[in-house]
Amino acid sequence: MKKIGDHQYLPVDEVSEIEAKKGKDIVTTLNIGIQEVAQEALAEAMLTHNADKACAVVMDVKTGAICAIANLGRSESGELVENYNYAVGYSSEPGSTLKTASTLAMLEEGAVNLKTPVSLGNGITYFYNKEMKDSHTPNISAADLYYAFIESSNVGISKLAWSSFGNSPSKFAAYYEKFGLTQKTGIEIGGEPFPVIKNPIKNKNTWYGTTIPWMSVGYELQLTPLQILTFYNAIANNGRMMKPFLVKTILDNDEEVKRFSPTVMKDSIFSESALNQIHELLKGVVQEGTATLLKNDYYSVAGKTGTAVTNYFVKDDLHKDYQASFCGYFPAENPKYSCIVVVYNPTQGGYYGGQAAAPVFKKIADHCMRTHMEPVTAINQQPRPLLASELLPVWKLWTSI
């Protein structure tokens, strides 16, 4: 610097200047078409159900690549805004989507099979004088695991879990660890919390006599939507758990300097027998259970609805808040995509997972099947020709994202 007056200086030529350097480019795994459909379907659900927030994630089953990730909340004025990554950073008690984990634990233990009988009674039972209740009075009292699961019976699943693990709580908790539900996904986005999964030894002060029944139906634990999806994706991927990833490559001056490959988190977390049975249960949910909205003649879906009460300390049902979700994969026989949709606090137009979340899943799945699959023979054949209004392009996988 050269002084040219009182308190005045001028840069001189010999002073080195640092030239701005062009930054690197990141190529993501996102598919623009799927992302747009997910975003639009989520916004429509937010408005239809007057929800507080919502998120949706679509994952490639074989690789763990994130094909779409959409998040919506509300501003102070009530407008829809992208204000937080709920899919990655927001954990909560998911409710019935985690019945899949407890049921898998029972199947792995060999304690049950699809025909194991269970009494649903009038939809109410008790554990240590604490009421466990179904969302509606069951159509039948004498049921089995298959019926209890596809109808999402809290009473049925909790009774079976208690009879399977009531005397061995450590074994019950160990299955959640085996299934990868106690660890982060490790996605490259900051802010992912650790799952909250109780253990009777590590958390002995908060492990109660009612913990197994309530954990079995998705309470007394907390997970993010992405953590739940990663678990379901492992089911779709024959027991292999893939790390979800969002960055495909990094470019420097249009040259690839780093490529991110699929990473296996756990190679085989389910037995073949348990895996086959859980597939049947998840397909049954769509074919004849709580998510028949997703049943169609052109491709199959497997998954589970979830409807969690988020302020269950409130006794009046009219003032309870809910979290609606659906998590699953498609096509069920040879899964290409897994997907989770969560709608938080829907207050109109239905609050069940099959009402608020499943329609979003359907729009995303329909788009994927139309645009990334080849024609196949229709399933669920009907005994009459379809009307023009019923026709839908039928596709099967031809390319990966």
mmCIF file of C-alpha atoms in Angstrom:
data_model
loop_
_atom_site.group_PDB
_atom_site.id
_atom_site.type_symbol
_atom_site.label_atom_id
_atom_site.label_comp_id
_atom_site.label_asym_id
_atom_site.label_seq_id
_atom_site.Cartn_x
_atom_site.Cartn_y
_atom_site.Cartn_z
ATOM 1 C CA MET A 1 0.000 0.000 0.000
ATOM 2 C CA LYS A 2 1.181 3.555 -0.767
ATOM 3 C CA LYS A 3 0.199 6.489 1.442
ATOM 4 C CA ILE A 4 -1.255 9.316 -0.640
ATOM 5 C CA GLY A 5 -2.678 11.525 2.104
ATOM 6 C CA ASP A 6 -3.850 11.608 5.690
ATOM 7 C CA HIS A 7 -5.208 8.164 6.444
ATOM 8 C CA GLN A 8 -5.463 7.431 2.698
ATOM 9 C CA TYR A 9 -3.728 4.509 0.970
ATOM 10 C CA LEU A 10 -3.568 3.184 -2.575
ATOM 11 C CA PRO A 11 -2.803 -0.409 -3.635
ATOM 12 C CA VAL A 12 0.389 -0.712 -5.661
ATOM 13 C CA ASP A 13 1.232 -3.197 -8.409
ATOM 14 C CA GLU A 14 3.630 -5.273 -6.375
ATOM 15 C CA VAL A 15 0.864 -6.380 -4.013
ATOM 16 C CA SER A 16 -0.323 -9.876 -4.921
ATOM 17 C CA GLU A 17 -4.044 -10.397 -5.526
ATOM 18 C CA ILE A 18 -5.781 -13.758 -5.201
ATOM 19 C CA GLU A 19 -7.806 -14.605 -8.263
ATOM 20 C CA ALA A 20 -11.203 -16.137 -7.632
ATOM 21 C CA LYS A 21 -11.206 -19.859 -8.263
ATOM 22 C CA LYS A 22 -14.071 -21.646 -9.915
ATOM 23 C CA GLY A 23 -15.799 -24.019 -7.511
ATOM 24 C CA LYS A 24 -16.515 -27.666 -8.105
ATOM 25 C CA ASP A 25 -19.834 -28.942 -9.424
ATOM 26 C CA ILE A 26 -21.892 -31.602 -7.660
ATOM 27 C CA VAL A 27 -23.972 -34.053 -9.685
ATOM 28 C CA THR A 28 -26.783 -35.486 -7.574
ATOM 29 C CA THR A 29 -28.727 -38.719 -7.845
ATOM 30 C CA LEU A 30 -32.050 -36.845 -8.027
ATOM 31 C CA ASN A 31 -34.377 -37.551 -10.930
ATOM 32 C CA ILE A 32 -36.025 -34.281 -11.955
ATOM 33 C CA GLY A 33 -39.262 -35.916 -13.092
ATOM 34 C CA ILE A 34 -39.748 -37.925 -9.899
ATOM 35 C CA GLN A 35 -38.726 -34.924 -7.800
ATOM 36 C CA GLU A 36 -41.328 -32.681 -9.434
ATOM 37 C CA VAL A 37 -44.115 -35.229 -9.007
ATOM 38 C CA ALA A 38 -43.182 -35.790 -5.359
ATOM 39 C CA GLN A 39 -43.126 -32.054 -4.679
ATOM 40 C CA GLU A 40 -46.477 -31.433 -6.380
ATOM 41 C CA ALA A 41 -48.208 -34.429 -4.782
ATOM 42 C CA LEU A 42 -46.911 -33.403 -1.368
ATOM 43 C CA ALA A 43 -48.187 -29.841 -1.799
ATOM 44 C CA GLU A 44 -51.609 -31.128 -2.829
ATOM 45 C CA ALA A 45 -51.757 -33.367 0.249
ATOM 46 C CA MET A 46 -50.746 -30.483 2.507
ATOM 47 C CA LEU A 47 -53.624 -28.388 1.174
ATOM 48 C CA THR A 48 -56.180 -31.206 1.052
ATOM 49 C CA HIS A 49 -55.509 -32.281 4.623
ATOM 50 C CA ASN A 50 -54.544 -28.872 6.034
ATOM 51 C CA ALA A 51 -51.343 -30.390 7.394
ATOM 52 C CA ASP A 52 -48.505 -28.685 9.249
ATOM 53 C CA LYS A 53 -45.691 -30.307 7.290
ATOM 54 C CA ALA A 54 -44.919 -33.284 5.073
ATOM 55 C CA CYS A 55 -42.077 -35.102 3.373
ATOM 56 C CA ALA A 56 -41.476 -37.793 0.768
ATOM 57 C CA VAL A 57 -38.369 -39.742 -0.216
ATOM 58 C CA VAL A 58 -37.854 -42.110 -3.150
ATOM 59 C CA MET A 59 -34.865 -44.472 -3.168
ATOM 60 C CA ASP A 60 -33.374 -46.826 -5.730
ATOM 61 C CA VAL A 61 -33.668 -50.245 -4.097
ATOM 62 C CA LYS A 62 -30.442 -51.818 -5.374
ATOM 63 C CA THR A 63 -28.096 -48.857 -4.866
ATOM 64 C CA GLY A 64 -29.587 -46.629 -2.157
ATOM 65 C CA ALA A 65 -29.469 -43.616 -4.493
ATOM 66 C CA ILE A 66 -31.999 -40.930 -3.558
ATOM 67 C CA CYS A 67 -34.206 -40.331 -6.599
ATOM 68 C CA ALA A 68 -36.359 -37.663 -4.928
ATOM 69 C CA ILE A 69 -36.549 -35.929 -1.566
ATOM 70 C CA ALA A 70 -39.318 -33.395 -0.959
ATOM 71 C CA ASN A 71 -40.055 -31.408 2.198
ATOM 72 C CA LEU A 72 -42.771 -28.845 2.885
ATOM 73 C CA GLY A 73 -43.728 -26.850 5.950
ATOM 74 C CA ARG A 74 -45.688 -23.680 6.573
ATOM 75 C CA SER A 75 -44.629 -20.085 7.066
ATOM 76 C CA GLU A 76 -46.044 -17.939 9.865
ATOM 77 C CA SER A 77 -48.708 -16.760 7.420
ATOM 78 C CA GLY A 78 -49.643 -20.349 6.540
ATOM 79 C CA GLU A 79 -48.020 -20.483 3.098
ATOM 80 C CA LEU A 80 -46.312 -23.682 1.963
ATOM 81 C CA VAL A 81 -42.535 -23.331 2.209
ATOM 82 C CA GLU A 82 -39.422 -25.497 2.074
ATOM 83 C CA ASN A 83 -38.228 -24.530 5.520
ATOM 84 C CA TYR A 84 -36.630 -27.708 6.885
ATOM 85 C CA ASN A 85 -35.443 -31.124 5.763
ATOM 86 C CA TYR A 86 -37.946 -33.203 7.734
ATOM 87 C CA ALA A 87 -37.026 -36.395 5.897
ATOM 88 C CA VAL A 88 -33.459 -36.318 7.209
ATOM 89 C CA GLY A 89 -33.624 -34.270 10.393
ATOM 90 C CA TYR A 90 -37.022 -34.763 12.043
ATOM 91 C CA SER A 91 -37.516 -37.834 14.225
ATOM 92 C CA SER A 92 -40.781 -38.931 15.807
ATOM 93 C CA GLU A 93 -42.728 -41.965 16.969
ATOM 94 C CA PRO A 94 -43.822 -43.458 13.633
ATOM 95 C CA GLY A 95 -46.611 -45.745 14.780
ATOM 96 C CA SER A 96 -47.662 -48.702 12.662
ATOM 97 C CA THR A 97 -44.955 -48.556 9.987
ATOM 98 C CA LEU A 98 -42.685 -50.004 12.709
ATOM 99 C CA LYS A 99 -45.001 -52.990 13.203
ATOM 100 C CA THR A 100 -42.937 -54.384 10.359
ATOM 101 C CA ALA A 101 -39.844 -54.403 12.595
ATOM 102 C CA SER A 102 -41.500 -56.114 15.557
ATOM 103 C CA THR A 103 -43.184 -58.636 13.272
ATOM 104 C CA LEU A 104 -39.872 -59.422 11.592
ATOM 105 C CA ALA A 105 -38.345 -59.947 15.030
ATOM 106 C CA MET A 106 -41.081 -62.455 15.874
ATOM 107 C CA LEU A 107 -40.653 -64.221 12.538
ATOM 108 C CA GLU A 108 -36.864 -64.366 12.925
ATOM 109 C CA GLU A 109 -37.276 -65.788 16.416
ATOM 110 C CA GLY A 110 -39.537 -68.503 15.022
ATOM 111 C CA ALA A 111 -42.159 -67.548 17.580
ATOM 112 C CA VAL A 112 -44.908 -66.968 14.999
ATOM 113 C CA ASN A 113 -45.940 -67.591 11.428
ATOM 114 C CA LEU A 114 -48.639 -65.993 9.294
ATOM 115 C CA LYS A 115 -51.299 -68.321 10.689
ATOM 116 C CA THR A 116 -50.431 -67.942 14.374
ATOM 117 C CA PRO A 117 -53.765 -67.279 16.128
ATOM 118 C CA VAL A 118 -54.400 -64.159 18.186
ATOM 119 C CA SER A 119 -57.573 -62.867 19.821
ATOM 120 C CA LEU A 120 -58.450 -59.262 19.024
ATOM 121 C CA GLY A 121 -61.454 -59.260 21.336
ATOM 122 C CA ASN A 122 -63.332 -55.992 20.974
ATOM 123 C CA GLY A 123 -60.206 -54.079 19.952
ATOM 124 C CA ILE A 124 -58.973 -53.331 23.473
ATOM 125 C CA THR A 125 -56.488 -55.113 25.718
ATOM 126 C CA TYR A 126 -54.371 -54.204 28.738
ATOM 127 C CA PHE A 127 -50.738 -54.493 29.768
ATOM 128 C CA TYR A 128 -50.041 -53.679 33.406
ATOM 129 C CA ASN A 129 -53.414 -51.885 33.539
ATOM 130 C CA LYS A 130 -52.471 -49.647 30.609
ATOM 131 C CA GLU A 131 -54.947 -49.714 27.733
ATOM 132 C CA MET A 132 -53.853 -50.794 24.262
ATOM 133 C CA LYS A 133 -56.527 -49.927 21.736
ATOM 134 C CA ASP A 134 -57.217 -50.463 18.049
ATOM 135 C CA SER A 135 -58.353 -47.569 15.874
ATOM 136 C CA HIS A 136 -61.639 -49.379 15.251
ATOM 137 C CA THR A 137 -63.529 -52.407 16.516
ATOM 138 C CA PRO A 138 -62.254 -55.436 14.562
ATOM 139 C CA ASN A 139 -64.595 -57.279 12.221
ATOM 140 C CA ILE A 140 -63.512 -60.584 13.720
ATOM 141 C CA SER A 141 -62.283 -61.526 17.176
ATOM 142 C CA ALA A 142 -60.445 -64.785 16.474
ATOM 143 C CA ALA A 143 -57.730 -63.714 14.041
ATOM 144 C CA ASP A 144 -54.183 -64.641 13.047
ATOM 145 C CA LEU A 145 -50.953 -62.726 12.474
ATOM 146 C CA TYR A 146 -51.764 -62.130 8.804
ATOM 147 C CA TYR A 147 -55.105 -60.493 9.568
ATOM 148 C CA ALA A 148 -53.746 -58.519 12.525
ATOM 149 C CA PHE A 149 -50.921 -57.125 10.393
ATOM 150 C CA ILE A 150 -52.827 -56.170 7.246
ATOM 151 C CA GLU A 151 -55.573 -54.561 9.354
ATOM 152 C CA SER A 152 -52.913 -52.886 11.521
ATOM 153 C CA SER A 153 -54.307 -54.176 14.803
ATOM 154 C CA ASN A 154 -52.425 -52.744 17.773
ATOM 155 C CA VAL A 155 -54.040 -55.360 19.985
ATOM 156 C CA GLY A 156 -53.032 -58.291 17.792
ATOM 157 C CA ILE A 157 -49.423 -57.257 17.154
ATOM 158 C CA SER A 158 -48.755 -56.219 20.760
ATOM 159 C CA LYS A 159 -50.195 -59.468 22.140
ATOM 160 C CA LEU A 160 -48.025 -61.548 19.826
ATOM 161 C CA ALA A 161 -44.936 -59.470 20.618
ATOM 162 C CA TRP A 162 -45.563 -59.859 24.340
ATOM 163 C CA SER A 163 -46.006 -63.618 24.102
ATOM 164 C CA SER A 164 -42.845 -63.840 21.975
ATOM 165 C CA PHE A 165 -40.518 -61.593 23.989
ATOM 166 C CA GLY A 166 -42.159 -60.761 27.321
ATOM 167 C CA ASN A 167 -39.650 -62.972 29.115
ATOM 168 C CA SER A 168 -36.669 -61.979 26.948
ATOM 169 C CA PRO A 169 -36.686 -58.179 26.441
ATOM 170 C CA SER A 170 -32.960 -58.044 25.627
ATOM 171 C CA LYS A 171 -33.515 -60.393 22.707
ATOM 172 C CA PHE A 172 -36.358 -58.180 21.452
ATOM 173 C CA ALA A 173 -34.133 -55.075 21.568
ATOM 174 C CA ALA A 174 -31.264 -56.950 19.912
ATOM 175 C CA TYR A 175 -33.357 -57.519 16.792
ATOM 176 C CA TYR A 176 -33.809 -53.762 16.312
ATOM 177 C CA GLU A 177 -30.032 -53.408 16.418
ATOM 178 C CA LYS A 178 -29.609 -56.304 13.992
ATOM 179 C CA PHE A 179 -32.069 -54.642 11.614
ATOM 180 C CA GLY A 180 -29.947 -51.468 11.535
ATOM 181 C CA LEU A 181 -32.568 -49.384 13.321
ATOM 182 C CA THR A 182 -30.225 -48.143 16.054
ATOM 183 C CA GLN A 183 -27.760 -46.387 13.734
ATOM 184 C CA LYS A 184 -27.755 -43.308 11.528
ATOM 185 C CA THR A 185 -27.979 -43.770 7.777
ATOM 186 C CA GLY A 186 -24.893 -41.584 7.322
ATOM 187 C CA ILE A 187 -26.329 -39.632 4.391
ATOM 188 C CA GLU A 188 -24.162 -36.692 3.266
ATOM 189 C CA ILE A 189 -26.648 -34.111 4.600
ATOM 190 C CA GLY A 190 -25.968 -32.624 8.023
ATOM 191 C CA GLY A 191 -28.471 -32.710 10.858
ATOM 192 C CA GLU A 192 -29.417 -36.393 10.987
ATOM 193 C CA PRO A 193 -30.189 -37.394 14.600
ATOM 194 C CA PHE A 194 -29.484 -40.792 16.094
ATOM 195 C CA PRO A 195 -32.496 -43.111 16.301
ATOM 196 C CA VAL A 196 -34.005 -43.444 19.760
ATOM 197 C CA ILE A 197 -34.439 -47.175 20.346
ATOM 198 C CA LYS A 198 -34.655 -48.370 23.936
ATOM 199 C CA ASN A 199 -32.564 -51.163 25.383
ATOM 200 C CA PRO A 200 -33.501 -52.878 28.676
ATOM 201 C CA ILE A 201 -29.892 -52.823 29.882
ATOM 202 C CA LYS A 202 -28.653 -49.451 28.606
ATOM 203 C CA ASN A 203 -31.969 -47.722 29.359
ATOM 204 C CA LYS A 204 -33.099 -49.685 32.390
ATOM 205 C CA ASN A 205 -34.583 -46.578 34.063
ATOM 206 C CA THR A 206 -36.963 -45.983 31.143
ATOM 207 C CA TRP A 207 -37.644 -49.598 30.176
ATOM 208 C CA TYR A 208 -41.083 -50.433 31.518
ATOM 209 C CA GLY A 209 -43.309 -53.472 31.604
ATOM 210 C CA THR A 210 -45.296 -51.839 28.808
ATOM 211 C CA THR A 211 -42.291 -51.073 26.598
ATOM 212 C CA ILE A 212 -42.373 -54.221 24.450
ATOM 213 C CA PRO A 213 -46.091 -53.911 23.578
ATOM 214 C CA TRP A 214 -45.774 -50.208 22.797
ATOM 215 C CA MET A 215 -42.511 -50.527 20.855
ATOM 216 C CA SER A 216 -44.088 -53.326 18.837
ATOM 217 C CA VAL A 217 -46.676 -50.891 17.441
ATOM 218 C CA GLY A 218 -44.260 -48.007 16.835
ATOM 219 C CA TYR A 219 -44.239 -46.028 20.085
ATOM 220 C CA GLU A 220 -41.556 -45.491 22.755
ATOM 221 C CA LEU A 221 -39.016 -45.077 19.930
ATOM 222 C CA GLN A 222 -38.129 -42.317 17.474
ATOM 223 C CA LEU A 223 -36.853 -42.468 13.911
ATOM 224 C CA THR A 224 -36.600 -40.128 10.934
ATOM 225 C CA PRO A 225 -38.475 -40.903 7.703
ATOM 226 C CA LEU A 226 -35.185 -41.653 5.930
ATOM 227 C CA GLN A 227 -34.140 -44.108 8.640
ATOM 228 C CA ILE A 228 -37.457 -45.938 8.303
ATOM 229 C CA LEU A 229 -37.157 -45.991 4.512
ATOM 230 C CA THR A 230 -33.624 -47.401 4.703
ATOM 231 C CA PHE A 231 -35.015 -50.302 6.754
ATOM 232 C CA TYR A 232 -37.846 -50.962 4.282
ATOM 233 C CA ASN A 233 -35.425 -50.665 1.387
ATOM 234 C CA ALA A 234 -33.420 -53.511 2.928
ATOM 235 C CA ILE A 235 -36.556 -55.666 2.915
ATOM 236 C CA ALA A 236 -37.093 -54.855 -0.763
ATOM 237 C CA ASN A 237 -33.412 -55.608 -1.440
ATOM 238 C CA ASN A 238 -33.555 -59.167 -0.050
ATOM 239 C CA GLY A 239 -32.074 -58.213 3.301
ATOM 240 C CA ARG A 240 -29.178 -56.068 2.079
ATOM 241 C CA MET A 241 -29.191 -52.622 3.689
ATOM 242 C CA MET A 242 -27.805 -49.879 1.452
ATOM 243 C CA LYS A 243 -26.533 -46.518 2.620
ATOM 244 C CA PRO A 244 -28.716 -43.773 1.127
ATOM 245 C CA PHE A 245 -26.692 -41.273 -0.893
ATOM 246 C CA LEU A 246 -27.486 -38.060 -2.733
ATOM 247 C CA VAL A 247 -24.219 -37.148 -4.483
ATOM 248 C CA LYS A 248 -23.252 -39.131 -7.569
ATOM 249 C CA THR A 249 -20.098 -37.347 -8.741
ATOM 250 C CA ILE A 250 -18.016 -34.217 -8.180
ATOM 251 C CA LEU A 251 -16.744 -32.346 -11.247
ATOM 252 C CA ASP A 252 -13.861 -29.886 -11.527
ATOM 253 C CA ASN A 253 -13.842 -27.945 -14.806
ATOM 254 C CA ASP A 254 -16.224 -30.538 -16.219
ATOM 255 C CA GLU A 255 -13.855 -33.369 -15.337
ATOM 256 C CA GLU A 256 -14.896 -36.030 -12.857
ATOM 257 C CA VAL A 257 -12.687 -35.902 -9.764
ATOM 258 C CA LYS A 258 -14.711 -38.154 -7.488
ATOM 259 C CA ARG A 259 -17.462 -40.712 -7.939
ATOM 260 C CA PHE A 260 -19.612 -42.052 -5.110
ATOM 261 C CA SER A 261 -20.452 -45.735 -5.321
ATOM 262 C CA PRO A 262 -23.248 -47.645 -3.578
ATOM 263 C CA THR A 263 -22.290 -48.683 -0.049
ATOM 264 C CA VAL A 264 -23.594 -51.742 1.784
ATOM 265 C CA MET A 265 -24.364 -50.974 5.444
ATOM 266 C CA LYS A 266 -25.435 -54.512 6.364
ATOM 267 C CA ASP A 267 -25.164 -57.405 3.956
ATOM 268 C CA SER A 268 -27.853 -59.778 5.207
ATOM 269 C CA ILE A 269 -30.136 -58.836 8.079
ATOM 270 C CA PHE A 270 -33.078 -61.211 7.568
ATOM 271 C CA SER A 271 -33.433 -64.953 7.115
ATOM 272 C CA GLU A 272 -35.009 -66.149 3.878
ATOM 273 C CA SER A 273 -38.031 -67.517 5.737
ATOM 274 C CA ALA A 274 -38.726 -64.283 7.624
ATOM 275 C CA LEU A 275 -38.164 -62.235 4.479
ATOM 276 C CA ASN A 276 -40.632 -64.285 2.434
ATOM 277 C CA GLN A 277 -43.278 -63.990 5.131
ATOM 278 C CA ILE A 278 -42.889 -60.248 5.626
ATOM 279 C CA HIS A 279 -43.175 -59.781 1.845
ATOM 280 C CA GLU A 280 -46.527 -61.580 1.969
ATOM 281 C CA LEU A 281 -47.707 -59.409 4.847
ATOM 282 C CA LEU A 282 -46.666 -56.155 3.174
ATOM 283 C CA LYS A 283 -48.335 -57.179 -0.091
ATOM 284 C CA GLY A 284 -51.444 -58.152 1.863
ATOM 285 C CA VAL A 285 -51.717 -54.636 3.306
ATOM 286 C CA VAL A 286 -52.227 -53.330 -0.237
ATOM 287 C CA GLN A 287 -54.237 -56.218 -1.644
ATOM 288 C CA GLU A 288 -56.800 -56.496 1.150
ATOM 289 C CA GLY A 289 -55.760 -54.386 4.137
ATOM 290 C CA THR A 290 -55.415 -50.731 5.103
ATOM 291 C CA ALA A 291 -53.887 -49.535 1.807
ATOM 292 C CA THR A 292 -56.191 -50.922 -0.889
ATOM 293 C CA LEU A 293 -56.099 -47.478 -2.531
ATOM 294 C CA LEU A 294 -52.749 -48.597 -3.964
ATOM 295 C CA LYS A 295 -54.106 -51.807 -5.463
ATOM 296 C CA ASN A 296 -54.263 -51.648 -9.257
ATOM 297 C CA ASP A 297 -54.261 -53.888 -12.316
ATOM 298 C CA TYR A 298 -50.832 -52.911 -13.623
ATOM 299 C CA TYR A 299 -48.181 -53.142 -10.951
ATOM 300 C CA SER A 300 -47.984 -54.423 -7.400
ATOM 301 C CA VAL A 301 -47.062 -52.524 -4.252
ATOM 302 C CA ALA A 302 -45.932 -53.812 -0.863
ATOM 303 C CA GLY A 303 -45.887 -51.600 2.204
ATOM 304 C CA LYS A 304 -47.379 -50.538 5.503
ATOM 305 C CA THR A 305 -49.589 -47.693 6.628
ATOM 306 C CA GLY A 306 -48.911 -45.754 9.795
ATOM 307 C CA THR A 307 -51.201 -43.534 11.862
ATOM 308 C CA ALA A 308 -49.522 -42.315 15.032
ATOM 309 C CA VAL A 309 -51.096 -40.200 17.749
ATOM 310 C CA THR A 310 -48.542 -37.504 18.560
ATOM 311 C CA ASN A 311 -50.218 -36.080 21.679
ATOM 312 C CA TYR A 312 -51.588 -39.290 23.186
ATOM 313 C CA PHE A 313 -51.724 -37.755 26.658
ATOM 314 C CA VAL A 314 -54.867 -35.939 25.470
ATOM 315 C CA LYS A 315 -57.886 -38.053 26.409
ATOM 316 C CA ASP A 316 -60.398 -36.411 24.083
ATOM 317 C CA ASP A 317 -60.142 -38.009 20.627
ATOM 318 C CA LEU A 318 -61.422 -34.806 19.002
ATOM 319 C CA HIS A 319 -58.316 -32.918 20.139
ATOM 320 C CA LYS A 320 -55.671 -35.488 19.262
ATOM 321 C CA ASP A 321 -52.974 -34.809 16.677
ATOM 322 C CA TYR A 322 -51.864 -37.443 14.185
ATOM 323 C CA GLN A 323 -49.007 -38.378 11.916
ATOM 324 C CA ALA A 324 -49.990 -40.241 8.739
ATOM 325 C CA SER A 325 -47.488 -42.285 6.772
ATOM 326 C CA PHE A 326 -46.990 -44.989 4.201
ATOM 327 C CA CYS A 327 -43.719 -46.771 3.497
ATOM 328 C CA GLY A 328 -43.214 -49.449 0.885
ATOM 329 C CA TYR A 329 -41.720 -50.528 -2.422
ATOM 330 C CA PHE A 330 -42.713 -51.384 -5.978
ATOM 331 C CA PRO A 331 -43.092 -53.439 -8.083
ATOM 332 C CA ALA A 332 -43.539 -55.862 -5.202
ATOM 333 C CA GLU A 333 -42.203 -58.937 -7.052
ATOM 334 C CA ASN A 334 -39.023 -57.269 -8.337
ATOM 335 C CA PRO A 335 -38.654 -53.978 -6.452
ATOM 336 C CA LYS A 336 -37.032 -51.062 -8.222
ATOM 337 C CA TYR A 337 -38.062 -48.190 -5.953
ATOM 338 C CA SER A 338 -38.790 -47.770 -2.266
ATOM 339 C CA CYS A 339 -40.664 -44.744 -0.986
ATOM 340 C CA ILE A 340 -41.899 -43.163 2.227
ATOM 341 C CA VAL A 341 -44.476 -40.399 2.628
ATOM 342 C CA VAL A 342 -45.220 -38.719 5.951
ATOM 343 C CA VAL A 343 -47.919 -36.087 6.528
ATOM 344 C CA TYR A 344 -47.759 -34.374 9.911
ATOM 345 C CA ASN A 345 -50.912 -33.280 11.723
ATOM 346 C CA PRO A 346 -53.513 -33.614 8.947
ATOM 347 C CA THR A 347 -56.666 -31.950 10.257
ATOM 348 C CA GLN A 348 -59.180 -32.458 7.461
ATOM 349 C CA GLY A 349 -60.013 -35.004 4.784
ATOM 350 C CA GLY A 350 -58.843 -37.965 6.875
ATOM 351 C CA TYR A 351 -55.805 -38.487 9.081
ATOM 352 C CA TYR A 352 -55.067 -42.187 8.549
ATOM 353 C CA GLY A 353 -51.974 -43.244 6.633
ATOM 354 C CA GLY A 354 -54.144 -44.815 3.953
ATOM 355 C CA GLN A 355 -56.005 -41.525 3.503
ATOM 356 C CA ALA A 356 -53.366 -38.801 3.789
ATOM 357 C CA ALA A 357 -50.063 -40.456 2.816
ATOM 358 C CA ALA A 358 -50.965 -43.331 0.468
ATOM 359 C CA PRO A 359 -52.401 -41.028 -2.256
ATOM 360 C CA VAL A 360 -49.047 -39.219 -2.467
ATOM 361 C CA PHE A 361 -47.236 -42.555 -2.692
ATOM 362 C CA LYS A 362 -49.619 -43.608 -5.477
ATOM 363 C CA LYS A 363 -48.932 -40.503 -7.589
ATOM 364 C CA ILE A 364 -45.198 -40.995 -7.238
ATOM 365 C CA ALA A 365 -45.386 -44.721 -8.012
ATOM 366 C CA ASP A 366 -47.690 -44.174 -11.004
ATOM 367 C CA HIS A 367 -45.213 -41.682 -12.458
ATOM 368 C CA CYS A 368 -42.259 -44.014 -11.938
ATOM 369 C CA MET A 369 -44.080 -46.918 -13.550
ATOM 370 C CA ARG A 370 -45.218 -44.839 -16.521
ATOM 371 C CA THR A 371 -41.872 -43.265 -17.300
ATOM 372 C CA HIS A 372 -39.248 -45.816 -16.299
ATOM 373 C CA MET A 373 -40.847 -49.153 -17.073
ATOM 374 C CA GLU A 374 -41.743 -51.230 -20.156
ATOM 375 C CA PRO A 375 -45.216 -52.672 -20.895
ATOM 376 C CA VAL A 376 -46.091 -55.949 -19.160
ATOM 377 C CA THR A 377 -49.189 -58.074 -18.865
ATOM 378 C CA ALA A 378 -51.686 -56.590 -16.443
ATOM 379 C CA ILE A 379 -52.049 -58.134 -12.992
ATOM 380 C CA ASN A 380 -55.329 -58.440 -11.093
ATOM 381 C CA GLN A 381 -57.067 -59.324 -14.374
ATOM 382 C CA GLN A 382 -60.720 -58.332 -14.588
ATOM 383 C CA PRO A 383 -63.365 -60.508 -16.305
ATOM 384 C CA ARG A 384 -64.406 -57.705 -18.669
ATOM 385 C CA PRO A 385 -62.668 -55.322 -21.076
ATOM 386 C CA LEU A 386 -61.535 -52.143 -19.381
ATOM 387 C CA LEU A 387 -63.248 -48.902 -20.250
ATOM 388 C CA ALA A 388 -61.242 -46.097 -21.833
ATOM 389 C CA SER A 389 -61.337 -44.176 -18.564
ATOM 390 C CA GLU A 390 -59.768 -47.142 -16.777
ATOM 391 C CA LEU A 391 -56.856 -47.607 -19.125
ATOM 392 C CA LEU A 392 -53.408 -46.842 -17.724
ATOM 393 C CA PRO A 393 -50.061 -47.419 -19.406
ATOM 394 C CA VAL A 394 -48.502 -50.557 -17.986
ATOM 395 C CA TRP A 395 -44.748 -50.625 -17.630
ATOM 396 C CA LYS A 396 -41.866 -52.617 -16.274
ATOM 397 C CA LEU A 397 -38.296 -51.684 -15.488
ATOM 398 C CA TRP A 398 -36.010 -50.896 -18.384
ATOM 399 C CA THR A 399 -33.480 -48.455 -17.008
ATOM 400 C CA SER A 400 -31.996 -47.415 -13.710
ATOM 401 C CA ILE A 401 -31.726 -43.905 -12.365
#
